Structures are given as C-alpha cells and as structure tokens.
C-alpha cells in the first residue's frame, strides 16, 4: 500500500497568535485506511484537516514549516481548485456549508465546479443520493430539513466529487445519537465498498472506534500517540489524562483493570463488552 | 483564538501593507460581498418599509449602515454590495424596477466616499479620535448630498414622478434619512466591531484585498 | 406550499409551468409600459391584468397587505407634492383654495397620472416577487448566460438574507431574554435596541464568511486561476425547458411593447388628454 | 419526600409558529424548585421551542404556563427574566457588547439596577463561571467557543433567575470542557439551589448529571421521569430516536448478568460489579 499523505516536521502558526497551532508533526496515512483523530479542543485537529485540504495555507495567513504532501505533491504546488478534487472535507456545522436553494443544487455545485458533464453529474447524483438516502429530499431547501439530513447532504455533496481522500471534521457534533449513527453507517458502506482513504475527527468515540483502522491522539499541537485502534485504546490511561473519555464499555473495563479485576484487552463495542462480561462471570 | 495577541495597530498601520505581506483577491471577498448584500437586503428593506416617504426614499434608512460601514471595512467589495443591495431592498419595499436601477450610482457614491476618506486620510475605523468622527461625519454628509441630488433630480425628475417645487422635500428626505440613520448606527457599529474586523482575513486594506 | 420571495404560492399553480425567464422578461418589459402611458385608464387596465394574472397563479393575496401603507403614503406624498408644494400657477384652473393652498385641476390631474403610473410598475414587481422562487431567478439568470460568479453571489446573497432574517428573530429574543423591554420606553431607548441588533448580525456574518469560504474552496470552487475557467454543466437548467406557450408569452409581451410604442409615437395614443376617466373626473370637480 | 408546590406549571400547552408549524402539542409539565432536568429528543422535536415558552419569549397558542404564580401570557419581559433564564444555543446570537464585562452587565443594566448592584452581580457571575481576568476586557468575538458559552451563561446568571435553561451546553466542546461546564451547572444546582434544565444530545452527560429526563418527539412529550427509568423504556426511546448511553446499554444487554438496567454511570456499574464479585467470593 502506498502512502497518500506524508507530513514531515510540519508546523503552522496563525498570524496574530503567540504559539503555533501545530508543531513538528509527522504523519503518514496509507491508501484506503480509515483514521480516527481525537484530542481536546485546541489540539490542532482542525488545523491539521485544513492543512491536508490546502485551506491552509490557501485561505489563512500564517507561517508554515515542514512539508505536507498529498499523493506525493506538496499541497502548495497544486493549482487553485485542483487539490480539492482529490481531498474532500466535511465540516461540523452543516448549515454553514450550504449556499444553494435546493438539496439537488447543493449536491451538484461541487460537480459543476470540477467541470463534470451532464451525464456524469446525473450518474453520480443517483449514486450519492442512494448511498446517503436523500432521494426524497432533492427538491427541498437544504436549511429546512432536519439536522441529521443536513449533515448527510453536506457529506453527499463532498462524496459526489469522488475525492480519493475524505476528511470529516467533527461531522456529528451537532447531531442526536440516531442521526449520528446514520452518518457512520454511510461511512461504513464507503469503507466496505469503495477504496477511499477516510480521516475522521471526532469527540464521540462510540461510532468511530468500530470503523477505525488507525487512531491518532493530538494535544497541544502535537501527535502524542498513533497506533492501530486496538493497540491504541490499550493506552486508556494516557487518554483519560488528556481528558478524553473512552466510550462506556471501554471505560468500564479500564476501571476494572485499575482495580485488578481484569487483565485482557479493552472491548471496542458494546457487543464485545458483553461477551467479555459473560466470560468473566462464567469463569 | 483565545490566545490572540493584543497588538495595538495604529490607524496608519491598519491601511498599509507590511513589507512582504501578500494580499490577494480570494473567495472570501466574493462571500463577503454576498453576505453584505444579504444583510443590506434585510436591514434596508426594514428601513424602507418602516419609514416610507415613497419611491424607496424614507425618513430613516437603516440600510446606510451596511453601505458605509461595509465599504469602510471591505473596500470595493463593500461598494459593490452597497450599490447593489438597495436595488433588492427597494424592490421588496415596493419601488419600481427601473427607478431602483437608476438609484445605483447614488448608492455607489454613498458607499464609496466614506471608504475613500478612511483610506485617504488614514482614519481609524475603531473611532479613536475626534478626527475620525469629524471626517466620517463629513464624508457621510457629502456623500448623502450627492446621493440625494442624484436620486431626486436625475431619477425622480427624470421619471417625471415629482413636481419641481417638491424636490427640496425629497432631497431633504433622502439626505436626512441617511445622515440620521448613519449617525445612529455607523459610529457605534464601527466602535463595536472594527477591532474585530481588522484582524480577520476578510478585511480589505487597499480597495480589492 | 412553495415559498417565493414574498411568501407562499400553493403547490399547484399554473405559474410553475412557465419558464423562469418568461417571468423575468415580463418584469423587465412590462415595467416599462407605464412610462409611455400617461392616461390613467390604460394604467389602471394594466393593474387589473396583473391582478388577474396573480389570481390565475393563485398568489396568496394576503401577502400584498404590506404594500397598502406603501401605496397610501406614496399617494399622499404625491398629492402633497402636487398641491401643497405645487406652487402658484395663475394659468391653471383653480378648483379650490383651502388655508391659502391652491388646488389646481392640472395639478390634481398630474398627481393622479403619476400615481397611476407608479402603481402598475409596483404591481409588476410584486407579481414577479410573489411568483418567483429564488431558484427561478437563478435559472433565469443562468439561461441568459449571466457569468456564474454573479448568479452565485446573487444566490448566496438571497441565502444569507434568509439567515439574517432568522438571526434577526433570534437576536431579538436574545435581547429580550436579557431583560430588554422596549414597551412604553422612549424613542432613543427603542433606537438603541436597533443599534444593538446590528452588532450580533454583523458578528455572525463575519464568522460565517470564514465558514462559507472554506466550504466553497473545499468544494473545488475557484474564483481566479485555471479552475475558475472550467466549463460548467448548468445541471439546474435540465429541469427547465421552454415549451410552446413560453414562446407565445415572450412573443405576446414583445409585440405588446412594440405596439405600445407604435401607437404612442406613431398615432399619439395613451395621452392624458384622451383619458375619458379624467374627463369624467374633471366634469365632476369643476 | 415532601410534596412541594411546582415552580413551573405547564397546562395543555400548544404552540404554533406564525407559518402554521405546530411545534408543541398538549404539553403538560410540572417543575419543582431544585430539579436538574435534561430535555432530550431529535433536532426539531420541540425542545428549544418549549424552553422559549417557559421563559415567556413565546406565548402559548393554547393552554397556560404558570411560573412562580405568574402566567407567562400576562407577564412582562422583566418579570420573566428574573425567574427563568435561557442561554441560547449559539452564544454569538446573544453577545451585544464589545467586551466581556459589559456583556455580562448588559442584562442587569437593562432591568435598570443601580451601578453598584450591576457591578456586584457581574463580579459574582464572573466568579461563578470562572472567567479569567485577562478576558474581562477582551472582545467576546475572539474567545473560544467554550469561553463564549461561559460569558453567555454568566450574562444570564447576572439576572439571577431561579431557573436556568441551557441549550446544548456541550455541543462542540471536548469531554473535559463538557464536564467542566456541567460540573459548574451542578454546583449552581447543589450549592445555590438553582433549577437547571439542559437541552442536549449528549447521552453520557445526561446519565451523569440529570436526575430527571423529559424526552420529546414530534412536538410531544414521550417520556418524563427519573433518568434511569426513562433509559429503560426502550420502545419510547426508539420513538424519540434516542439511545441510552453506552454504559446503560452494556448494563441492559444481558439481564442474566444481573446489572441494574437503570445504570447511568461507569462508577455505578463498577460498584455493582464489585458488589457481585464480593458476594461471590
């Protein structure tokens, strides 16, 4: 597998701020990987996402050190609008991303920007609306639908451009648990059926953990920990120290471990947790 | 954002580019133009419907604040937005299409003049000194006089909507409606938000970036 | 119900079958009609035609209420402009003299002419606004090949106007939730209220400008450079096609305008001197 | 427990927006002083509208809301803000002034308190929310979302309402910040006796802090009761598109394991586990 993202000794300091938002980061992401990034607010997660999409340094003023390479090319060397065909970003506030009058126009906007022809647009529109279950909403104004639907529209609008890398910056922070689950269902389908590289920044770990191949912990502009998901969460103590609370089941087993009632691996899902509990109680 | 340094810029520094500073037109300016038209649309229509004198002329035109403050902060983009939005807000308030269209130069001047004064005389948009107030007030008065003369003489007379003897009433109406609303809003808004705006990427130092 | 710029039109309305460009064409051309017509008869006739169009389109007439004060205040202003501020004209026919103010027939007549000229112009605007959705305007602009950036700024402006209206409501509530109560307070106090509104409205827009920009850039939109020259597919236009009646409407509007000009300048029609309404009125007052 | 007279009484409340949307239907509710309530439900289920009705921003289309003996329909803004405070979801909507101190003073000034009293209340509110001194003269625009939220809460606190409603206090905050804000709301509840109502999607937070849950869906109240109880009503939760926190799911998953289906926190679960193990040993 080849590396689609290679970040070397990368630092970024916004103009007017005292300390860099990101400092000396090294990160590589393999093609087709599903990466979860977690960390407290102000850790530099969003800055990292923007750096991969070229919003930094394109739209922001600041000082950059090191390199951020996407598909082997430094992000600054892409022409305006070119990198965005390779990397798609979904933001946390869906409403702030809408600029069209109907869901359909919203979905088509990006495809028109990258110069697709009418048949291509039609084909992708059908694909993406089926994937995200939006067909019945096409004629509605995007700001009059429910929060969960809004975020699915925002996601679909990016997916329709078929970016090879998909970055989601807290895509479900405004959603209720069920709508949150549905966004992750779409991501699970993508992971299973397509070969996208997916990077998700999230506070809510419940849905993220079962999908993620790799996890990254950021704090104060640095990467503190990067590992495969299972191994990553065996470091629960470090996570708790950074104020990141693992999902209930995992947290429970962590507490048991602290009290020497449990020695094994932490469960990633409720189902795994139940199996473990049955084992313990059965023994 | 919380750790922002409080660097006190001087009025001079606000309007001049630092050595090596690169400023270029970007998508943000397009967005700002659109947002200003949007705000102006609502705020302007509100004024036009609440205090009408007729033909989009009114006693207290709240739209002026978007026009003038917008152009002070965002240069030519503010001027463009300030010229265009009254067209829509007037339309909603019941001004005929072509009358609205003909107001365009008057509105452009009203947006342009204060913005020009700030850049030409290096005034501080945070309204720090008496000079800032005086010059802005003068710019408001002069631009509103030009605006009033244009709109009333050229447009209302040109469209044959008024008698010669009632022209002064409309000139005063347009002028007063702008200046009073401008005095009420411009100073306060500039004081409240300029410190914020000049630190954002959207702020326009010259005319276009 | 479908939201138009001025409220709602029912789901089922014949106006939806009409191509958006036809509506824009109607606005642009029919707005000109009254400028060549001084006889109120014809202008009143035009108003009736537009009202019939509105009725056929099933426009909710209640939304038109906001124009009643506008129409009244404008009428009053015009009337005052032509009477109180009309000056002394010994050559005119004096109808009445009240508190030293001269009411001349010619002045009253001119006031009516102007008023009935302006009303149909407003009616065309209102007809357009109440039957066009935002998307229609975009389609109309795109179908006449207006540069994309202009239609897009326009679309975004409409969208942000909607947001500002929403914000406006919330900010007003937020002000109340902080104990701001304008009832029974002085005018300066009330004015202060409007001043305070403005601050969060601008602050919100500033914050949004950043988010919007990121969203646009992330969606591959470029304003300058190579990718801004990309040929856009204009997918939205595939939903709209000109039907035979669209051509008929365009032709009718165009022919009516040309006929108007020919009759006006070729044969001297539509002048106030030929107005039988004015003749009746003159007979009644003098 | 002694029967206390309700502080807020909602009787057959209906609310319809001017455009005809029915936002609340047949709401009946009693809130007693000192409660800590979570109002949960999908986006658009009517939570925010209900809150705005409780503090008189919206007047009922039908039915009545009695707050501290006053009918919201007949009460002035000033009367209501002294009783029920509502903190808006997006702090940007309620920030009017150019520095944080003035912002917090804005409410007290509006209800025309004397300068000394304004100062006293602002200082108190600043202390309660723990706003560091360096931010007092800073423009609220430049504060982080978490700090802006605190300024917003302080600005309501300065009006000293008995009931404080906070709309989505933890959205966009990380877990540590969320717990900080919630701990501080709990302090207000415990130490100062305020009645707290939070609107939230964050189920673990509900589990840890709320003692009572009101679940809404389609403009109606679907469930109302002690948190643990509501989280065991699986059918109702499905209807409201909600799911209990993961720890509760774990406790409920296999009844044979013997955990209390109303388990709300990890500590509780651990406690139960230790008890079971102890019993077995």
PDB file of N, CA, C and O in Angstrom, chain C residues 161-220:
ATOM      1  N   UNK C 161     -29.607  36.466   3.171  1.00  0.00           N
ATOM      2  CA  UNK C 161     -30.720  37.308   3.617  1.00  0.00           C
ATOM      3  C   UNK C 161     -31.669  36.479   4.472  1.00  0.00           C
ATOM      4  O   UNK C 161     -32.147  36.926   5.515  1.00  0.00           O
ATOM      5  N   UNK C 162     -31.913  35.244   4.018  1.00  0.00           N
ATOM      6  CA  UNK C 162     -32.764  34.343   4.805  1.00  0.00           C
ATOM      7  C   UNK C 162     -32.172  34.106   6.180  1.00  0.00           C
ATOM      8  O   UNK C 162     -32.870  34.149   7.195  1.00  0.00           O
ATOM      9  N   UNK C 163     -30.852  33.913   6.221  1.00  0.00           N
ATOM     10  CA  UNK C 163     -30.203  33.653   7.509  1.00  0.00           C
ATOM     11  C   UNK C 163     -30.252  34.892   8.392  1.00  0.00           C
ATOM     12  O   UNK C 163     -30.468  34.789   9.593  1.00  0.00           O
ATOM     13  N   UNK C 164     -30.038  36.054   7.792  1.00  0.00           N
ATOM     14  CA  UNK C 164     -30.063  37.282   8.573  1.00  0.00           C
ATOM     15  C   UNK C 164     -31.456  37.475   9.190  1.00  0.00           C
ATOM     16  O   UNK C 164     -31.586  37.849  10.352  1.00  0.00           O
ATOM     17  N   UNK C 165     -32.483  37.180   8.402  1.00  0.00           N
ATOM     18  CA  UNK C 165     -33.844  37.289   8.932  1.00  0.00           C
ATOM     19  C   UNK C 165     -34.043  36.377  10.130  1.00  0.00           C
ATOM     20  O   UNK C 165     -34.621  36.765  11.142  1.00  0.00           O
ATOM     21  N   UNK C 166     -33.542  35.148   9.986  1.00  0.00           N
ATOM     22  CA  UNK C 166     -33.631  34.183  11.084  1.00  0.00           C
ATOM     23  C   UNK C 166     -32.847  34.683  12.298  1.00  0.00           C
ATOM     24  O   UNK C 166     -33.351  34.694  13.419  1.00  0.00           O
ATOM     25  N   UNK C 167     -31.616  35.110  12.035  1.00  0.00           N
ATOM     26  CA  UNK C 167     -30.781  35.640  13.109  1.00  0.00           C
ATOM     27  C   UNK C 167     -31.473  36.804  13.796  1.00  0.00           C
ATOM     28  O   UNK C 167     -31.436  36.943  15.014  1.00  0.00           O
ATOM     29  N   UNK C 168     -32.066  37.651  12.973  1.00  0.00           N
ATOM     30  CA  UNK C 168     -32.738  38.840  13.466  1.00  0.00           C
ATOM     31  C   UNK C 168     -33.776  38.457  14.521  1.00  0.00           C
ATOM     32  O   UNK C 168     -33.844  39.048  15.588  1.00  0.00           O
ATOM     33  N   UNK C 169     -34.560  37.425  14.214  1.00  0.00           N
ATOM     34  CA  UNK C 169     -35.562  36.945  15.169  1.00  0.00           C
ATOM     35  C   UNK C 169     -34.891  36.466  16.453  1.00  0.00           C
ATOM     36  O   UNK C 169     -35.315  36.810  17.553  1.00  0.00           O
ATOM     37  N   UNK C 170     -33.844  35.655  16.286  1.00  0.00           N
ATOM     38  CA  UNK C 170     -33.186  35.081  17.471  1.00  0.00           C
ATOM     39  C   UNK C 170     -32.518  36.170  18.287  1.00  0.00           C
ATOM     40  O   UNK C 170     -32.604  36.184  19.509  1.00  0.00           O
ATOM     41  N   UNK C 171     -31.866  37.116  17.607  1.00  0.00           N
ATOM     42  CA  UNK C 171     -31.177  38.183  18.328  1.00  0.00           C
ATOM     43  C   UNK C 171     -32.197  39.013  19.112  1.00  0.00           C
ATOM     44  O   UNK C 171     -31.955  39.411  20.245  1.00  0.00           O
ATOM     45  N   UNK C 172     -33.343  39.240  18.496  1.00  0.00           N
ATOM     46  CA  UNK C 172     -34.385  39.997  19.184  1.00  0.00           C
ATOM     47  C   UNK C 172     -34.815  39.262  20.450  1.00  0.00           C
ATOM     48  O   UNK C 172     -34.984  39.849  21.509  1.00  0.00           O
ATOM     49  N   UNK C 173     -34.976  37.939  20.322  1.00  0.00           N
ATOM     50  CA  UNK C 173     -35.330  37.144  21.500  1.00  0.00           C
ATOM     51  C   UNK C 173     -34.218  37.194  22.535  1.00  0.00           C
ATOM     52  O   UNK C 173     -34.484  37.302  23.734  1.00  0.00           O
ATOM     53  N   UNK C 174     -32.975  37.118  22.041  1.00  0.00           N
ATOM     54  CA  UNK C 174     -31.845  37.121  22.970  1.00  0.00           C
ATOM     55  C   UNK C 174     -31.816  38.432  23.744  1.00  0.00           C
ATOM     56  O   UNK C 174     -31.510  38.455  24.931  1.00  0.00           O
ATOM     57  N   UNK C 175     -32.164  39.506  23.068  1.00  0.00           N
ATOM     58  CA  UNK C 175     -32.200  40.806  23.729  1.00  0.00           C
ATOM     59  C   UNK C 175     -33.271  40.813  24.823  1.00  0.00           C
ATOM     60  O   UNK C 175     -33.055  41.310  25.925  1.00  0.00           O
ATOM     61  N   UNK C 176     -34.418  40.236  24.486  1.00  0.00           N
ATOM     62  CA  UNK C 176     -35.487  40.152  25.481  1.00  0.00           C
ATOM     63  C   UNK C 176     -35.080  39.260  26.642  1.00  0.00           C
ATOM     64  O   UNK C 176     -35.357  39.575  27.797  1.00  0.00           O
ATOM     65  N   UNK C 177     -34.418  38.156  26.316  1.00  0.00           N
ATOM     66  CA  UNK C 177     -34.010  37.231  27.366  1.00  0.00           C
ATOM     67  C   UNK C 177     -33.025  37.895  28.318  1.00  0.00           C
ATOM     68  O   UNK C 177     -32.774  37.392  29.411  1.00  0.00           O
ATOM     69  N   UNK C 178     -32.459  39.006  27.887  1.00  0.00           N
ATOM     70  CA  UNK C 178     -31.548  39.748  28.752  1.00  0.00           C
ATOM     71  C   UNK C 178     -32.245  40.951  29.366  1.00  0.00           C
ATOM     72  O   UNK C 178     -31.611  41.898  29.796  1.00  0.00           O
ATOM     73  N   UNK C 179     -33.553  40.921  29.372  1.00  0.00           N
ATOM     74  CA  UNK C 179     -34.305  41.940  30.085  1.00  0.00           C
ATOM     75  C   UNK C 179     -34.543  43.220  29.318  1.00  0.00           C
ATOM     76  O   UNK C 179     -34.893  44.242  29.904  1.00  0.00           O
ATOM     77  N   UNK C 180     -34.358  43.173  28.002  1.00  0.00           N
ATOM     78  CA  UNK C 180     -34.573  44.394  27.227  1.00  0.00           C
ATOM     79  C   UNK C 180     -36.043  44.506  26.859  1.00  0.00           C
ATOM     80  O   UNK C 180     -36.574  43.694  26.126  1.00  0.00           O
ATOM     81  N   UNK C 181     -36.714  45.505  27.385  1.00  0.00           N
ATOM     82  CA  UNK C 181     -38.154  45.624  27.183  1.00  0.00           C
ATOM     83  C   UNK C 181     -38.492  47.001  26.634  1.00  0.00           C
ATOM     84  O   UNK C 181     -38.477  47.994  27.351  1.00  0.00           O
ATOM     85  N   UNK C 182     -38.774  47.098  25.315  1.00  0.00           N
ATOM     86  CA  UNK C 182     -38.999  48.426  24.732  1.00  0.00           C
ATOM     87  C   UNK C 182     -40.401  48.992  24.983  1.00  0.00           C
ATOM     88  O   UNK C 182     -40.617  50.166  24.744  1.00  0.00           O
ATOM     89  N   UNK C 183     -41.319  48.156  25.475  1.00  0.00           N
ATOM     90  CA  UNK C 183     -42.685  48.669  25.600  1.00  0.00           C
ATOM     91  C   UNK C 183     -42.732  49.847  26.561  1.00  0.00           C
ATOM     92  O   UNK C 183     -42.214  49.788  27.673  1.00  0.00           O
ATOM     93  N   UNK C 184     -43.360  50.901  26.086  1.00  0.00           N
ATOM     94  CA  UNK C 184     -43.546  52.090  26.917  1.00  0.00           C
ATOM     95  C   UNK C 184     -42.273  52.876  27.165  1.00  0.00           C
ATOM     96  O   UNK C 184     -42.215  53.710  28.067  1.00  0.00           O
ATOM     97  N   UNK C 185     -41.219  52.580  26.387  1.00  0.00           N
ATOM     98  CA  UNK C 185     -39.969  53.315  26.581  1.00  0.00           C
ATOM     99  C   UNK C 185     -39.853  54.435  25.542  1.00  0.00           C
ATOM    100  O   UNK C 185     -40.595  54.475  24.571  1.00  0.00           O
ATOM    101  N   UNK C 186     -38.898  55.316  25.782  1.00  0.00           N
ATOM    102  CA  UNK C 186     -38.734  56.468  24.896  1.00  0.00           C
ATOM    103  C   UNK C 186     -38.131  56.055  23.550  1.00  0.00           C
ATOM    104  O   UNK C 186     -37.582  54.970  23.410  1.00  0.00           O
ATOM    105  N   UNK C 187     -38.212  56.970  22.590  1.00  0.00           N
ATOM    106  CA  UNK C 187     -37.693  56.679  21.255  1.00  0.00           C
ATOM    107  C   UNK C 187     -36.190  56.389  21.251  1.00  0.00           C
ATOM    108  O   UNK C 187     -35.759  55.420  20.635  1.00  0.00           O
ATOM    109  N   UNK C 188     -35.381  57.207  21.955  1.00  0.00           N
ATOM    110  CA  UNK C 188     -33.937  56.889  21.957  1.00  0.00           C
ATOM    111  C   UNK C 188     -33.666  55.484  22.480  1.00  0.00           C
ATOM    112  O   UNK C 188     -32.791  54.775  21.985  1.00  0.00           O
ATOM    113  N   UNK C 189     -34.443  55.061  23.466  1.00  0.00           N
ATOM    114  CA  UNK C 189     -34.284  53.719  24.024  1.00  0.00           C
ATOM    115  C   UNK C 189     -34.575  52.679  22.946  1.00  0.00           C
ATOM    116  O   UNK C 189     -33.847  51.701  22.789  1.00  0.00           O
ATOM    117  N   UNK C 190     -35.645  52.921  22.195  1.00  0.00           N
ATOM    118  CA  UNK C 190     -36.004  51.972  21.128  1.00  0.00           C
ATOM    119  C   UNK C 190     -34.941  51.956  20.041  1.00  0.00           C
ATOM    120  O   UNK C 190     -34.609  50.907  19.501  1.00  0.00           O
ATOM    121  N   UNK C 191     -34.430  53.144  19.727  1.00  0.00           N
ATOM    122  CA  UNK C 191     -33.397  53.207  18.689  1.00  0.00           C
ATOM    123  C   UNK C 191     -32.171  52.418  19.119  1.00  0.00           C
ATOM    124  O   UNK C 191     -31.581  51.680  18.345  1.00  0.00           O
ATOM    125  N   UNK C 192     -31.848  52.545  20.409  1.00  0.00           N
ATOM    126  CA  UNK C 192     -30.714  51.797  20.938  1.00  0.00           C
ATOM    127  C   UNK C 192     -30.886  50.300  20.675  1.00  0.00           C
ATOM    128  O   UNK C 192     -29.944  49.581  20.406  1.00  0.00           O
ATOM    129  N   UNK C 193     -32.129  49.869  20.763  1.00  0.00           N
ATOM    130  CA  UNK C 193     -32.420  48.464  20.526  1.00  0.00           C
ATOM    131  C   UNK C 193     -31.980  48.047  19.119  1.00  0.00           C
ATOM    132  O   UNK C 193     -31.328  47.026  18.937  1.00  0.00           O
ATOM    133  N   UNK C 194     -32.318  48.890  18.126  1.00  0.00           N
ATOM    134  CA  UNK C 194     -31.940  48.538  16.757  1.00  0.00           C
ATOM    135  C   UNK C 194     -30.436  48.568  16.583  1.00  0.00           C
ATOM    136  O   UNK C 194     -29.867  47.778  15.857  1.00  0.00           O
ATOM    137  N   UNK C 195     -29.801  49.498  17.267  1.00  0.00           N
ATOM    138  CA  UNK C 195     -28.348  49.570  17.180  1.00  0.00           C
ATOM    139  C   UNK C 195     -27.746  48.275  17.697  1.00  0.00           C
ATOM    140  O   UNK C 195     -26.871  47.674  17.088  1.00  0.00           O
ATOM    141  N   UNK C 196     -28.262  47.822  18.835  1.00  0.00           N
ATOM    142  CA  UNK C 196     -27.723  46.612  19.434  1.00  0.00           C
ATOM    143  C   UNK C 196     -27.935  45.388  18.547  1.00  0.00           C
ATOM    144  O   UNK C 196     -27.093  44.515  18.485  1.00  0.00           O
ATOM    145  N   UNK C 197     -29.067  45.321  17.859  1.00  0.00           N
ATOM    146  CA  UNK C 197     -29.305  44.212  16.924  1.00  0.00           C
ATOM    147  C   UNK C 197     -28.160  44.048  15.951  1.00  0.00           C
ATOM    148  O   UNK C 197     -27.752  42.964  15.600  1.00  0.00           O
ATOM    149  N   UNK C 198     -27.733  45.209  15.453  1.00  0.00           N
ATOM    150  CA  UNK C 198     -26.805  45.222  14.344  1.00  0.00           C
ATOM    151  C   UNK C 198     -25.499  44.517  14.697  1.00  0.00           C
ATOM    152  O   UNK C 198     -24.882  43.907  13.829  1.00  0.00           O
ATOM    153  N   UNK C 199     -25.081  44.602  15.952  1.00  0.00           N
ATOM    154  CA  UNK C 199     -23.761  44.064  16.317  1.00  0.00           C
ATOM    155  C   UNK C 199     -23.696  42.542  16.155  1.00  0.00           C
ATOM    156  O   UNK C 199     -22.846  42.042  15.437  1.00  0.00           O
ATOM    157  N   UNK C 200     -24.614  41.785  16.795  1.00  0.00           N
ATOM    158  CA  UNK C 200     -24.549  40.340  16.559  1.00  0.00           C
ATOM    159  C   UNK C 200     -24.796  39.964  15.097  1.00  0.00           C
ATOM    160  O   UNK C 200     -24.195  39.007  14.606  1.00  0.00           O
ATOM    161  N   UNK C 201     -25.633  40.721  14.398  1.00  0.00           N
ATOM    162  CA  UNK C 201     -25.888  40.386  12.993  1.00  0.00           C
ATOM    163  C   UNK C 201     -24.588  40.442  12.188  1.00  0.00           C
ATOM    164  O   UNK C 201     -24.309  39.547  11.394  1.00  0.00           O
ATOM    165  N   UNK C 202     -23.806  41.489  12.397  1.00  0.00           N
ATOM    166  CA  UNK C 202     -22.539  41.598  11.687  1.00  0.00           C
ATOM    167  C   UNK C 202     -21.533  40.559  12.184  1.00  0.00           C
ATOM    168  O   UNK C 202     -20.822  39.955  11.391  1.00  0.00           O
ATOM    169  N   UNK C 203     -21.493  40.365  13.496  1.00  0.00           N
ATOM    170  CA  UNK C 203     -20.526  39.414  14.040  1.00  0.00           C
ATOM    171  C   UNK C 203     -20.804  38.011  13.508  1.00  0.00           C
ATOM    172  O   UNK C 203     -19.889  37.289  13.110  1.00  0.00           O
ATOM    173  N   UNK C 204     -22.068  37.646  13.458  1.00  0.00           N
ATOM    174  CA  UNK C 204     -22.437  36.327  12.932  1.00  0.00           C
ATOM    175  C   UNK C 204     -22.012  36.204  11.473  1.00  0.00           C
ATOM    176  O   UNK C 204     -21.500  35.177  11.049  1.00  0.00           O
ATOM    177  N   UNK C 205     -22.245  37.251  10.713  1.00  0.00           N
ATOM    178  CA  UNK C 205     -21.892  37.196   9.295  1.00  0.00           C
ATOM    179  C   UNK C 205     -20.385  37.074   9.100  1.00  0.00           C
ATOM    180  O   UNK C 205     -19.925  36.377   8.199  1.00  0.00           O
ATOM    181  N   UNK C 206     -19.639  37.757   9.955  1.00  0.00           N
ATOM    182  CA  UNK C 206     -18.184  37.654   9.858  1.00  0.00           C
ATOM    183  C   UNK C 206     -17.727  36.228  10.086  1.00  0.00           C
ATOM    184  O   UNK C 206     -16.891  35.693   9.367  1.00  0.00           O
ATOM    185  N   UNK C 207     -18.291  35.616  11.102  1.00  0.00           N
ATOM    186  CA  UNK C 207     -17.905  34.245  11.406  1.00  0.00           C
ATOM    187  C   UNK C 207     -18.307  33.329  10.257  1.00  0.00           C
ATOM    188  O   UNK C 207     -17.570  32.436   9.866  1.00  0.00           O
ATOM    189  N   UNK C 208     -19.488  33.592   9.726  1.00  0.00           N
ATOM    190  CA  UNK C 208     -19.956  32.753   8.625  1.00  0.00           C
ATOM    191  C   UNK C 208     -19.120  32.925   7.376  1.00  0.00           C
ATOM    192  O   UNK C 208     -18.954  31.987   6.612  1.00  0.00           O
ATOM    193  N   UNK C 209     -18.614  34.147   7.167  1.00  0.00           N
ATOM    194  CA  UNK C 209     -17.861  34.377   5.935  1.00  0.00           C
ATOM    195  C   UNK C 209     -16.690  33.403   5.868  1.00  0.00           C
ATOM    196  O   UNK C 209     -16.365  32.889   4.811  1.00  0.00           O
ATOM    197  N   UNK C 210     -16.080  33.131   7.018  1.00  0.00           N
ATOM    198  CA  UNK C 210     -14.965  32.193   7.033  1.00  0.00           C
ATOM    199  C   UNK C 210     -15.447  30.777   6.715  1.00  0.00           C
ATOM    200  O   UNK C 210     -14.858  30.073   5.908  1.00  0.00           O
ATOM    201  N   UNK C 211     -16.554  30.389   7.355  1.00  0.00           N
ATOM    202  CA  UNK C 211     -17.059  29.032   7.146  1.00  0.00           C
ATOM    203  C   UNK C 211     -17.504  28.817   5.700  1.00  0.00           C
ATOM    204  O   UNK C 211     -17.220  27.790   5.090  1.00  0.00           O
ATOM    205  N   UNK C 212     -18.205  29.820   5.168  1.00  0.00           N
ATOM    206  CA  UNK C 212     -18.666  29.735   3.784  1.00  0.00           C
ATOM    207  C   UNK C 212     -17.497  29.600   2.830  1.00  0.00           C
ATOM    208  O   UNK C 212     -17.509  28.790   1.911  1.00  0.00           O
ATOM    209  N   UNK C 213     -16.488  30.439   3.055  1.00  0.00           N
ATOM    210  CA  UNK C 213     -15.336  30.430   2.173  1.00  0.00           C
ATOM    211  C   UNK C 213     -14.684  29.057   2.183  1.00  0.00           C
ATOM    212  O   UNK C 213     -14.390  28.493   1.123  1.00  0.00           O
ATOM    213  N   UNK C 214     -14.490  28.517   3.380  1.00  0.00           N
ATOM    214  CA  UNK C 214     -13.903  27.184   3.459  1.00  0.00           C
ATOM    215  C   UNK C 214     -14.743  26.169   2.718  1.00  0.00           C
ATOM    216  O   UNK C 214     -14.227  25.308   2.016  1.00  0.00           O
ATOM    217  N   UNK C 215     -16.069  26.277   2.879  1.00  0.00           N
ATOM    218  CA  UNK C 215     -16.948  25.310   2.231  1.00  0.00           C
ATOM    219  C   UNK C 215     -16.851  25.431   0.716  1.00  0.00           C
ATOM    220  O   UNK C 215     -16.820  24.423   0.003  1.00  0.00           O
ATOM    221  N   UNK C 216     -16.798  26.660   0.228  1.00  0.00           N
ATOM    222  CA  UNK C 216     -16.715  26.853  -1.226  1.00  0.00           C
ATOM    223  C   UNK C 216     -15.385  26.333  -1.771  1.00  0.00           C
ATOM    224  O   UNK C 216     -15.359  25.628  -2.778  1.00  0.00           O
ATOM    225  N   UNK C 217     -14.304  26.687  -1.108  1.00  0.00           N
ATOM    226  CA  UNK C 217     -12.990  26.250  -1.573  1.00  0.00           C
ATOM    227  C   UNK C 217     -12.899  24.731  -1.509  1.00  0.00           C
ATOM    228  O   UNK C 217     -12.443  24.078  -2.444  1.00  0.00           O
ATOM    229  N   UNK C 218     -13.414  24.167  -0.413  1.00  0.00           N
ATOM    230  CA  UNK C 218     -13.353  22.715  -0.256  1.00  0.00           C
ATOM    231  C   UNK C 218     -14.188  22.017  -1.321  1.00  0.00           C
ATOM    232  O   UNK C 218     -13.960  20.860  -1.635  1.00  0.00           O
ATOM    233  N   UNK C 219     -15.140  22.694  -1.862  1.00  0.00           N
ATOM    234  CA  UNK C 219     -15.966  22.094  -2.905  1.00  0.00           C
ATOM    235  C   UNK C 219     -15.395  22.397  -4.292  1.00  0.00           C
ATOM    236  O   UNK C 219     -16.088  22.271  -5.301  1.00  0.00           O
ATOM    237  N   UNK C 220     -14.136  22.823  -4.320  1.00  0.00           N
ATOM    238  CA  UNK C 220     -13.449  22.974  -5.597  1.00  0.00           C
ATOM    239  C   UNK C 220     -13.804  24.246  -6.334  1.00  0.00           C
ATOM    240  O   UNK C 220     -13.526  24.378  -7.521  1.00  0.00           O
TER     241      UNK C 220
END
